[in-house]
Tab-separated table of C-alpha atoms in Angstrom:
chain	number	residue	atom	x	y	z
I	1	MET	CA	-4.444	65.803	-51.597
I	2	ILE	CA	-4.150	62.080	-51.109
I	3	ASP	CA	-0.735	60.597	-51.600
I	4	ASP	CA	-1.286	57.081	-52.935
I	5	ARG	CA	2.379	56.218	-52.869
I	6	HIS	CA	3.092	53.186	-50.734
I	7	THR	CA	4.746	54.011	-47.447
I	8	PRO	CA	6.980	51.134	-46.222
I	9	ASP	CA	5.935	49.586	-42.962
I	10	PRO	CA	8.220	50.326	-40.042
I	11	PRO	CA	10.774	47.577	-39.482
I	12	ASP	CA	9.736	44.821	-37.115
I	13	ASP	CA	12.255	44.920	-34.268
I	14	SER	CA	10.724	41.979	-32.379
I	15	PRO	CA	13.154	39.079	-32.032
I	16	THR	CA	12.711	35.950	-34.131
I	17	PRO	CA	12.219	32.541	-32.385
I	18	GLY	CA	15.850	31.703	-33.119
I	19	GLU	CA	17.043	34.958	-31.562
I	20	GLU	CA	14.871	34.367	-28.507
I	21	THR	CA	16.352	30.881	-28.056
I	22	LEU	CA	19.915	32.193	-28.354
I	23	ALA	CA	19.167	34.984	-25.901
I	24	ARG	CA	17.696	32.496	-23.408
I	25	LEU	CA	20.737	30.252	-23.635
I	26	LEU	CA	23.085	33.187	-23.141
I	27	ARG	CA	21.123	34.340	-20.080
I	28	LEU	CA	21.095	30.831	-18.588
I	29	SER	CA	24.786	30.310	-19.146
I	30	GLY	CA	25.686	33.256	-16.920
I	31	PRO	CA	28.555	35.720	-17.371
I	32	ARG	CA	31.103	34.712	-19.966
I	33	PRO	CA	34.790	34.798	-19.092
I	34	ALA	CA	36.862	37.326	-20.989
I	35	VAL	CA	38.297	36.101	-24.275
I	36	PRO	CA	42.102	35.761	-23.986
I	37	GLN	CA	43.831	38.740	-25.617
I	38	ALA	CA	45.996	36.581	-27.895
I	39	ARG	CA	42.990	34.656	-29.193
I	40	ALA	CA	40.998	37.845	-29.827
I	41	GLU	CA	43.940	39.321	-31.761
I	42	ARG	CA	44.099	36.209	-33.980
I	43	VAL	CA	40.384	36.555	-34.763
I	44	ARG	CA	40.738	40.229	-35.679
I	45	GLU	CA	43.837	39.592	-37.807
I	46	ALA	CA	42.069	36.801	-39.737
I	47	ALA	CA	39.033	39.008	-40.390
I	48	HIS	CA	41.202	41.935	-41.483
I	49	ALA	CA	43.281	39.773	-43.826
I	50	GLN	CA	40.139	38.499	-45.524
I	51	TRP	CA	38.877	42.067	-45.866
I	52	ARG	CA	42.084	43.137	-47.588
I	53	ARG	CA	41.800	40.280	-50.074
I	54	THR	CA	38.198	41.203	-50.835
I	55	VAL	CA	39.072	44.899	-51.334
I	56	LYS	CA	41.593	44.001	-54.007
I	57	SER	CA	39.177	41.820	-55.957
I	58	ARG	CA	35.901	43.749	-55.609
I	59	GLY	CA	36.770	47.264	-54.631
I	60	ARG	CA	36.509	49.033	-51.348
I	61	ARG	CA	32.899	50.198	-51.707
I	62	ARG	CA	31.455	46.725	-52.378
I	63	SER	CA	33.412	45.138	-49.563
I	64	LEU	CA	32.190	47.408	-46.790
I	65	PRO	CA	28.991	45.370	-46.133
I	66	TRP	CA	31.104	42.213	-46.079
I	67	LEU	CA	33.485	43.810	-43.608
I	68	ALA	CA	30.598	44.582	-41.276
I	69	GLY	CA	29.502	40.953	-41.560
I	70	ALA	CA	33.032	39.713	-40.957
I	71	LEU	CA	33.402	41.846	-37.856
I	72	ALA	CA	30.018	40.647	-36.626
I	73	ALA	CA	31.113	37.068	-37.255
I	74	ALA	CA	34.307	37.734	-35.353
I	75	GLY	CA	32.214	39.001	-32.462
I	76	LEU	CA	30.038	35.867	-32.572
I	77	LEU	CA	33.165	33.743	-32.685
I	78	ALA	CA	34.417	35.503	-29.583
I	79	VAL	CA	31.108	34.696	-27.873
I	80	ALA	CA	31.413	31.072	-28.980
I	81	ILE	CA	34.927	30.902	-27.578
I	82	GLY	CA	33.584	32.296	-24.331
I	83	LEU	CA	30.862	29.621	-24.243
I	84	ARG	CA	33.576	27.003	-24.246
I	85	GLY	CA	35.122	28.494	-21.130
I	86	PRO	CA	34.791	27.236	-17.566
I	87	HIS	CA	31.063	28.200	-17.295
I	88	PRO	CA	29.055	25.451	-19.050
I	89	LEU	CA	25.376	25.732	-19.885
I	90	PRO	CA	22.959	24.571	-17.185
I	91	PRO	CA	22.203	20.824	-17.120
I	92	ASP	CA	18.665	21.270	-18.444
I	93	THR	CA	20.008	22.652	-21.728
I	94	LEU	CA	22.406	19.787	-22.363
I	95	ALA	CA	21.889	16.071	-22.980
I	96	SER	CA	22.815	14.070	-19.897
I	97	ALA	CA	24.888	10.893	-20.147
I	98	PRO	CA	22.534	7.898	-19.913
I	99	ALA	CA	25.387	5.415	-19.464
I	100	LYS	CA	29.043	5.017	-18.606
I	101	VAL	CA	31.343	2.325	-19.956
I	102	GLU	CA	32.568	-0.048	-17.232
I	103	ARG	CA	34.350	-2.709	-19.251
I	104	VAL	CA	35.341	-3.342	-22.868
I	105	GLU	CA	36.553	-6.479	-24.603
I	106	GLY	CA	37.669	-6.282	-28.246
I	107	SER	CA	36.523	-3.469	-30.513
I	108	VAL	CA	33.629	-1.284	-29.314
I	109	ARG	CA	32.977	1.924	-31.241
I	110	GLY	CA	30.968	5.024	-30.407
I	111	PRO	CA	30.329	8.331	-32.235
I	112	ASP	CA	32.502	8.874	-35.347
I	113	ARG	CA	33.539	5.206	-34.962
I	114	ARG	CA	35.792	6.171	-32.089
I	115	LEU	CA	37.001	3.250	-29.979
I	116	LEU	CA	35.438	3.321	-26.507
I	117	THR	CA	37.298	2.468	-23.332
I	118	ALA	CA	36.324	1.987	-19.676
I	119	GLY	CA	35.307	5.297	-18.115
I	120	ASP	CA	33.864	6.841	-21.290
I	121	SER	CA	30.402	8.396	-21.108
I	122	VAL	CA	27.717	7.658	-23.693
I	123	PHE	CA	25.297	10.475	-24.509
I	124	ALA	CA	21.755	10.479	-25.862
I	125	GLY	CA	21.730	10.127	-29.638
I	126	ALA	CA	25.106	8.384	-29.696
I	127	PRO	CA	25.579	5.077	-31.545
I	128	LEU	CA	27.425	2.072	-30.150
I	129	GLU	CA	28.725	-0.820	-32.235
I	130	THR	CA	30.665	-4.027	-31.539
I	131	ASP	CA	32.429	-6.290	-34.016
I	132	GLY	CA	32.790	-10.074	-34.045
I	133	GLU	CA	35.017	-9.998	-30.968
I	134	GLY	CA	33.788	-6.899	-29.179
I	135	ARG	CA	31.640	-6.748	-26.046
I	136	ALA	CA	30.898	-4.006	-23.528
I	137	ALA	CA	29.460	-3.567	-20.044
I	138	LEU	CA	27.874	-0.215	-19.214
I	139	ARG	CA	26.358	1.271	-16.076
I	140	LEU	CA	23.115	3.141	-16.698
I	141	ALA	CA	22.281	6.375	-14.913
I	142	THR	CA	19.567	4.419	-13.077
I	143	GLY	CA	22.215	2.062	-11.653
I	144	ALA	CA	21.252	-0.900	-13.833
I	145	SER	CA	23.843	-2.951	-15.708
I	146	LEU	CA	23.722	-3.162	-19.509
I	147	ARG	CA	25.868	-5.638	-21.445
I	148	VAL	CA	26.336	-5.633	-25.205
I	149	ASP	CA	27.185	-8.810	-27.145
I	150	VAL	CA	29.309	-9.227	-30.276
I	151	ASN	CA	28.060	-7.976	-33.659
I	152	THR	CA	25.622	-5.539	-32.091
I	153	ARG	CA	24.504	-2.067	-33.140
I	154	LEU	CA	22.416	0.204	-30.970
I	155	LYS	CA	21.640	3.872	-30.522
I	156	TRP	CA	20.784	5.757	-27.355
I	157	ILE	CA	17.485	7.621	-27.442
I	158	SER	CA	17.540	8.923	-23.875
I	159	GLY	CA	18.578	7.897	-20.383
I	160	SER	CA	15.726	5.388	-20.246
I	161	ALA	CA	15.430	4.233	-23.858
I	162	LEU	CA	17.659	2.859	-26.586
I	163	GLU	CA	17.183	1.418	-30.054
I	164	LEU	CA	18.577	-2.034	-30.829
I	165	LEU	CA	19.345	-2.288	-34.544
I	166	GLU	CA	20.952	-5.731	-34.537
I	167	GLY	CA	22.665	-8.164	-32.180
I	168	ALA	CA	21.929	-8.648	-28.507
I	169	LEU	CA	22.031	-6.921	-25.160
I	170	TYR	CA	21.432	-7.965	-21.564
I	171	VAL	CA	19.895	-5.879	-18.808
I	172	ASP	CA	20.189	-6.435	-15.064
I	173	THR	CA	18.237	-3.906	-13.023
I	174	GLU	CA	19.759	-5.500	-9.901
I	175	GLY	CA	16.463	-6.058	-8.157
I	176	ARG	CA	15.046	-2.568	-8.728
I	177	ARG	CA	11.360	-3.281	-9.230
I	178	GLY	CA	8.624	-0.839	-10.133
I	179	GLY	CA	11.071	1.989	-10.821
I	180	GLU	CA	9.894	5.402	-11.950
I	181	ASP	CA	11.841	5.178	-15.201
I	182	PRO	CA	11.930	1.593	-16.584
I	183	LEU	CA	14.289	0.891	-19.453
I	184	GLU	CA	12.665	0.639	-22.881
I	185	ILE	CA	14.361	-1.141	-25.772
I	186	VAL	CA	13.015	-0.191	-29.189
I	187	THR	CA	13.373	-2.599	-32.135
I	188	ARG	CA	11.819	-2.776	-35.582
I	189	TRP	CA	9.623	-5.640	-34.355
I	190	GLY	CA	8.390	-4.098	-31.125
I	191	ARG	CA	9.282	-2.488	-27.814
I	192	VAL	CA	10.564	-4.277	-24.726
I	193	ARG	CA	10.241	-2.899	-21.190
I	194	ASP	CA	11.665	-4.217	-17.960
I	195	ARG	CA	9.890	-4.744	-14.671
I	196	GLY	CA	12.855	-5.273	-12.360
I	197	THR	CA	14.527	-8.039	-14.292
I	198	GLN	CA	17.492	-9.815	-15.744
I	199	PHE	CA	16.747	-10.337	-19.418
I	200	GLU	CA	18.252	-10.565	-22.888
I	201	VAL	CA	16.903	-8.991	-26.079
I	202	ARG	CA	18.286	-10.451	-29.300
I	203	LEU	CA	17.648	-9.672	-32.970
I	204	ALA	CA	18.741	-12.701	-34.967
I	205	GLU	CA	17.615	-14.343	-38.198
I	206	ALA	CA	14.861	-11.752	-38.664
I	207	ARG	CA	13.400	-12.657	-35.279
I	208	LEU	CA	13.093	-10.861	-31.990
I	209	ARG	CA	13.810	-12.919	-28.866
I	210	VAL	CA	13.226	-11.839	-25.288
I	211	SER	CA	14.693	-14.232	-22.685
I	212	VAL	CA	14.089	-13.618	-18.961
I	213	ARG	CA	16.215	-14.888	-16.060
I	214	GLU	CA	14.393	-12.960	-13.342
I	215	GLY	CA	11.212	-10.946	-12.999
I	216	VAL	CA	9.114	-10.052	-16.044
I	217	ALA	CA	9.783	-8.312	-19.357
I	218	THR	CA	6.990	-6.963	-21.569
I	219	LEU	CA	7.005	-6.978	-25.373
I	220	SER	CA	4.638	-4.592	-27.177
I	221	HIS	CA	3.856	-5.407	-30.817
I	222	ALA	CA	1.060	-4.317	-33.165
I	223	GLY	CA	-0.961	-2.784	-30.379
I	224	ARG	CA	-0.753	-5.804	-28.093
I	225	SER	CA	1.472	-6.619	-25.098
I	226	TYR	CA	3.018	-9.961	-24.213
I	227	GLU	CA	4.727	-10.859	-20.931
I	228	ALA	CA	7.800	-13.050	-20.653
I	229	PRO	CA	8.111	-14.370	-17.073
I	230	GLU	CA	11.200	-15.755	-15.364
I	231	GLY	CA	12.569	-18.848	-17.080
I	232	PHE	CA	10.813	-18.237	-20.398
I	233	ARG	CA	11.576	-16.829	-23.818
I	234	ILE	CA	9.164	-15.261	-26.280
I	235	THR	CA	10.101	-15.207	-29.964
I	236	LEU	CA	8.434	-13.007	-32.563
I	237	ASP	CA	8.918	-13.931	-36.225
I	238	PRO	CA	8.580	-11.625	-39.276
I	239	LEU	CA	4.962	-12.718	-39.826
I	240	GLY	CA	4.003	-11.647	-36.310
I	241	ALA	CA	3.681	-15.174	-34.936
I	242	LEU	CA	4.647	-15.462	-31.261
I	243	ARG	CA	6.160	-18.522	-29.592
I	244	THR	CA	6.799	-19.051	-25.870
I	245	GLU	CA	9.248	-21.667	-24.541
I	246	PRO	CA	11.038	-22.443	-21.250
I	247	ILE	CA	14.761	-21.738	-20.952
I	248	PRO	CA	17.445	-22.510	-18.342
I	249	LEU	CA	18.528	-19.759	-15.950
I	250	HIS	CA	22.210	-20.676	-16.152
I	251	GLY	CA	24.701	-22.498	-18.298
I	252	GLN	CA	25.836	-21.934	-21.877
I	253	GLU	CA	22.735	-19.911	-22.668
I	254	TRP	CA	24.143	-17.076	-20.551
I	255	ASP	CA	27.871	-17.635	-20.996
I	256	TRP	CA	28.470	-14.399	-22.897
I	257	VAL	CA	26.810	-12.413	-20.097
I	258	LEU	CA	29.329	-13.761	-17.563
I	259	ALA	CA	32.207	-13.172	-19.979
I	260	ILE	CA	31.601	-9.405	-20.022
I	261	ALA	CA	30.252	-8.965	-16.470
I	262	PRO	CA	31.684	-5.909	-14.668
I	263	SER	CA	34.120	-6.997	-11.995
I	264	PHE	CA	33.087	-7.120	-8.333
I	265	ARG	CA	34.903	-4.580	-6.148
I	266	LEU	CA	36.196	-6.893	-3.487
I	267	GLU	CA	38.138	-4.576	-1.191
I	268	GLY	CA	36.274	-3.867	2.045
I	269	ARG	CA	33.171	-5.888	1.136
I	270	THR	CA	31.841	-8.750	3.225
I	271	LEU	CA	31.787	-12.406	2.247
I	272	GLY	CA	28.002	-12.301	2.359
I	273	GLU	CA	27.867	-9.448	-0.172
I	274	PHE	CA	30.286	-11.251	-2.455
I	275	LEU	CA	28.330	-14.510	-2.426
I	276	GLU	CA	25.056	-12.689	-3.021
I	277	TRP	CA	26.576	-11.033	-6.101
I	278	VAL	CA	27.981	-14.343	-7.407
I	279	ALA	CA	24.610	-16.037	-6.931
I	280	ARG	CA	22.848	-13.284	-8.863
I	281	GLU	CA	25.320	-13.334	-11.739
I	282	THR	CA	25.443	-17.127	-12.092
I	283	ARG	CA	21.949	-17.941	-10.766
I	284	TRP	CA	23.555	-20.637	-8.620
I	285	GLU	CA	22.087	-21.602	-5.293
I	286	VAL	CA	24.647	-21.081	-2.510
I	287	ARG	CA	24.611	-23.507	0.423
I	288	PHE	CA	26.883	-23.727	3.468
I	289	THR	CA	27.528	-27.208	4.816
I	290	ASP	CA	29.088	-25.697	7.951
I	291	PRO	CA	26.534	-23.670	9.988
I	292	SER	CA	29.271	-21.743	11.786
I	293	ALA	CA	30.735	-20.597	8.450
I	294	ALA	CA	27.300	-19.489	7.301
I	295	ALA	CA	26.846	-17.445	10.478
I	296	SER	CA	30.162	-15.640	10.003
I	297	LYS	CA	29.705	-14.616	6.357
I	298	SER	CA	28.520	-11.124	7.254
I	299	GLY	CA	31.504	-10.563	9.559
I	300	ILE	CA	34.259	-11.657	7.166
I	301	VAL	CA	35.698	-8.629	5.353
I	302	LEU	CA	37.438	-9.282	2.038
I	303	HIS	CA	40.570	-7.659	0.636
I	304	GLY	CA	42.356	-7.635	-2.702
I	305	SER	CA	41.012	-7.714	-6.240
I	306	VAL	CA	39.336	-10.202	-8.578
I	307	GLU	CA	39.787	-8.040	-11.661
I	308	GLY	CA	39.795	-10.105	-14.852
I	309	LEU	CA	37.949	-13.117	-13.411
I	310	ARG	CA	34.468	-14.192	-14.425
I	311	PRO	CA	31.820	-14.445	-11.702
I	312	ASP	CA	31.791	-18.242	-11.991
I	313	GLU	CA	35.583	-18.318	-11.501
I	314	MET	CA	35.748	-16.067	-8.436
I	315	PRO	CA	34.645	-18.406	-5.599
I	316	ALA	CA	37.590	-20.750	-6.190
I	317	THR	CA	39.956	-17.779	-5.728
I	318	VAL	CA	38.236	-15.846	-2.942
I	319	LEU	CA	36.929	-18.533	-0.583
I	320	PRO	CA	40.311	-20.124	0.289
I	321	THR	CA	41.448	-16.746	1.662
I	322	CYS	CA	38.582	-17.049	4.162
I	323	GLY	CA	39.467	-20.607	5.194
I	324	LEU	CA	36.649	-21.971	3.032
I	325	ARG	CA	36.342	-24.192	0.005
I	326	SER	CA	33.619	-24.681	-2.552
I	327	ARG	CA	32.355	-27.298	-4.968
I	328	LEU	CA	29.765	-26.966	-7.668
I	329	ASP	CA	27.198	-29.729	-7.933
I	330	GLY	CA	24.832	-29.043	-10.789
I	331	ASN	CA	23.615	-25.504	-10.138
I	332	THR	CA	24.338	-25.515	-6.406
I	333	LEU	CA	27.534	-24.084	-4.933
I	334	PHE	CA	28.339	-25.916	-1.708
I	335	ILE	CA	30.651	-24.137	0.746
I	336	ASP	CA	32.411	-25.755	3.683
I	337	SER	CA	35.414	-25.012	5.875
I	338	ALA	CA	38.847	-25.985	4.642
I	339	ALA	CA	39.518	-27.845	7.898
I	340	GLU	CA	36.385	-29.931	7.495
I	341	THR	CA	37.275	-30.717	3.889
I	342	GLY	CA	40.725	-31.872	4.940
I	343	LYS	CA	39.416	-34.504	7.359
């Protein structure tokens, strides 16, 4: 006799994709530390109290499935508490910090509009916003310097890409050319990539501007690429028209960049290193009028701090401690010995 009654299929015990992911994370994270006894007791007491309230309102029989779920939830909570212990997940399962805040002026806000301060890390996916008086200098994981102007909003995509929503930012890759992971700046008008440069990207008046102080920056728009070389700016308007124009490498055009520049760590550095940094920040040409002073720049070791000074203000403070004086003529910083100047 054939029984045509439907026989239920055996339950599928294979794990779902979500269960497989959770299991992989738990395996990667290693052994969990034991949950503190006091914390475990609080979890059990909370679950039991909820069970008692449910029994009174629904009856004991209907609440048994809920109790099993509550106890299971308590167990998961205990696992979650363990995950927050001293054994973090491996680096490849967590977002790395693409940048670290070096300096803040005014109001600079991160996730949940929290005010950022020097030393804070910025993670992928995190927003960053400045107000009318706020600026920030950040150090990228690649070693490059990123500076954020007032009234700017951006969002980190990854360690090598960010989205500029409005305002302006400045990138200094500090001479790193042809790197494996160039920085990409995404805007609604196009994408900008560096090629070992100092450059500014600004969204203003519905236009995208890319201004280059050193090297080359590339703007990709509507399937085409445009290069902005040193000393030039390319501007893209809302209609897609592109304009190229020369710009100065120093002066008021770059004043905000100097205002938020991270301070130079003076202690233990040589005079030569200091002057090289000043020249890069200001784009001044440095000339010694005294050959003997020029020859000794690599042997003079500096001490102290220049915290709070702009790069264009530092030579007047640092050089006298080395028996030297400076004067700025146009865009050239002339350096001579104090004794020679006093003649």
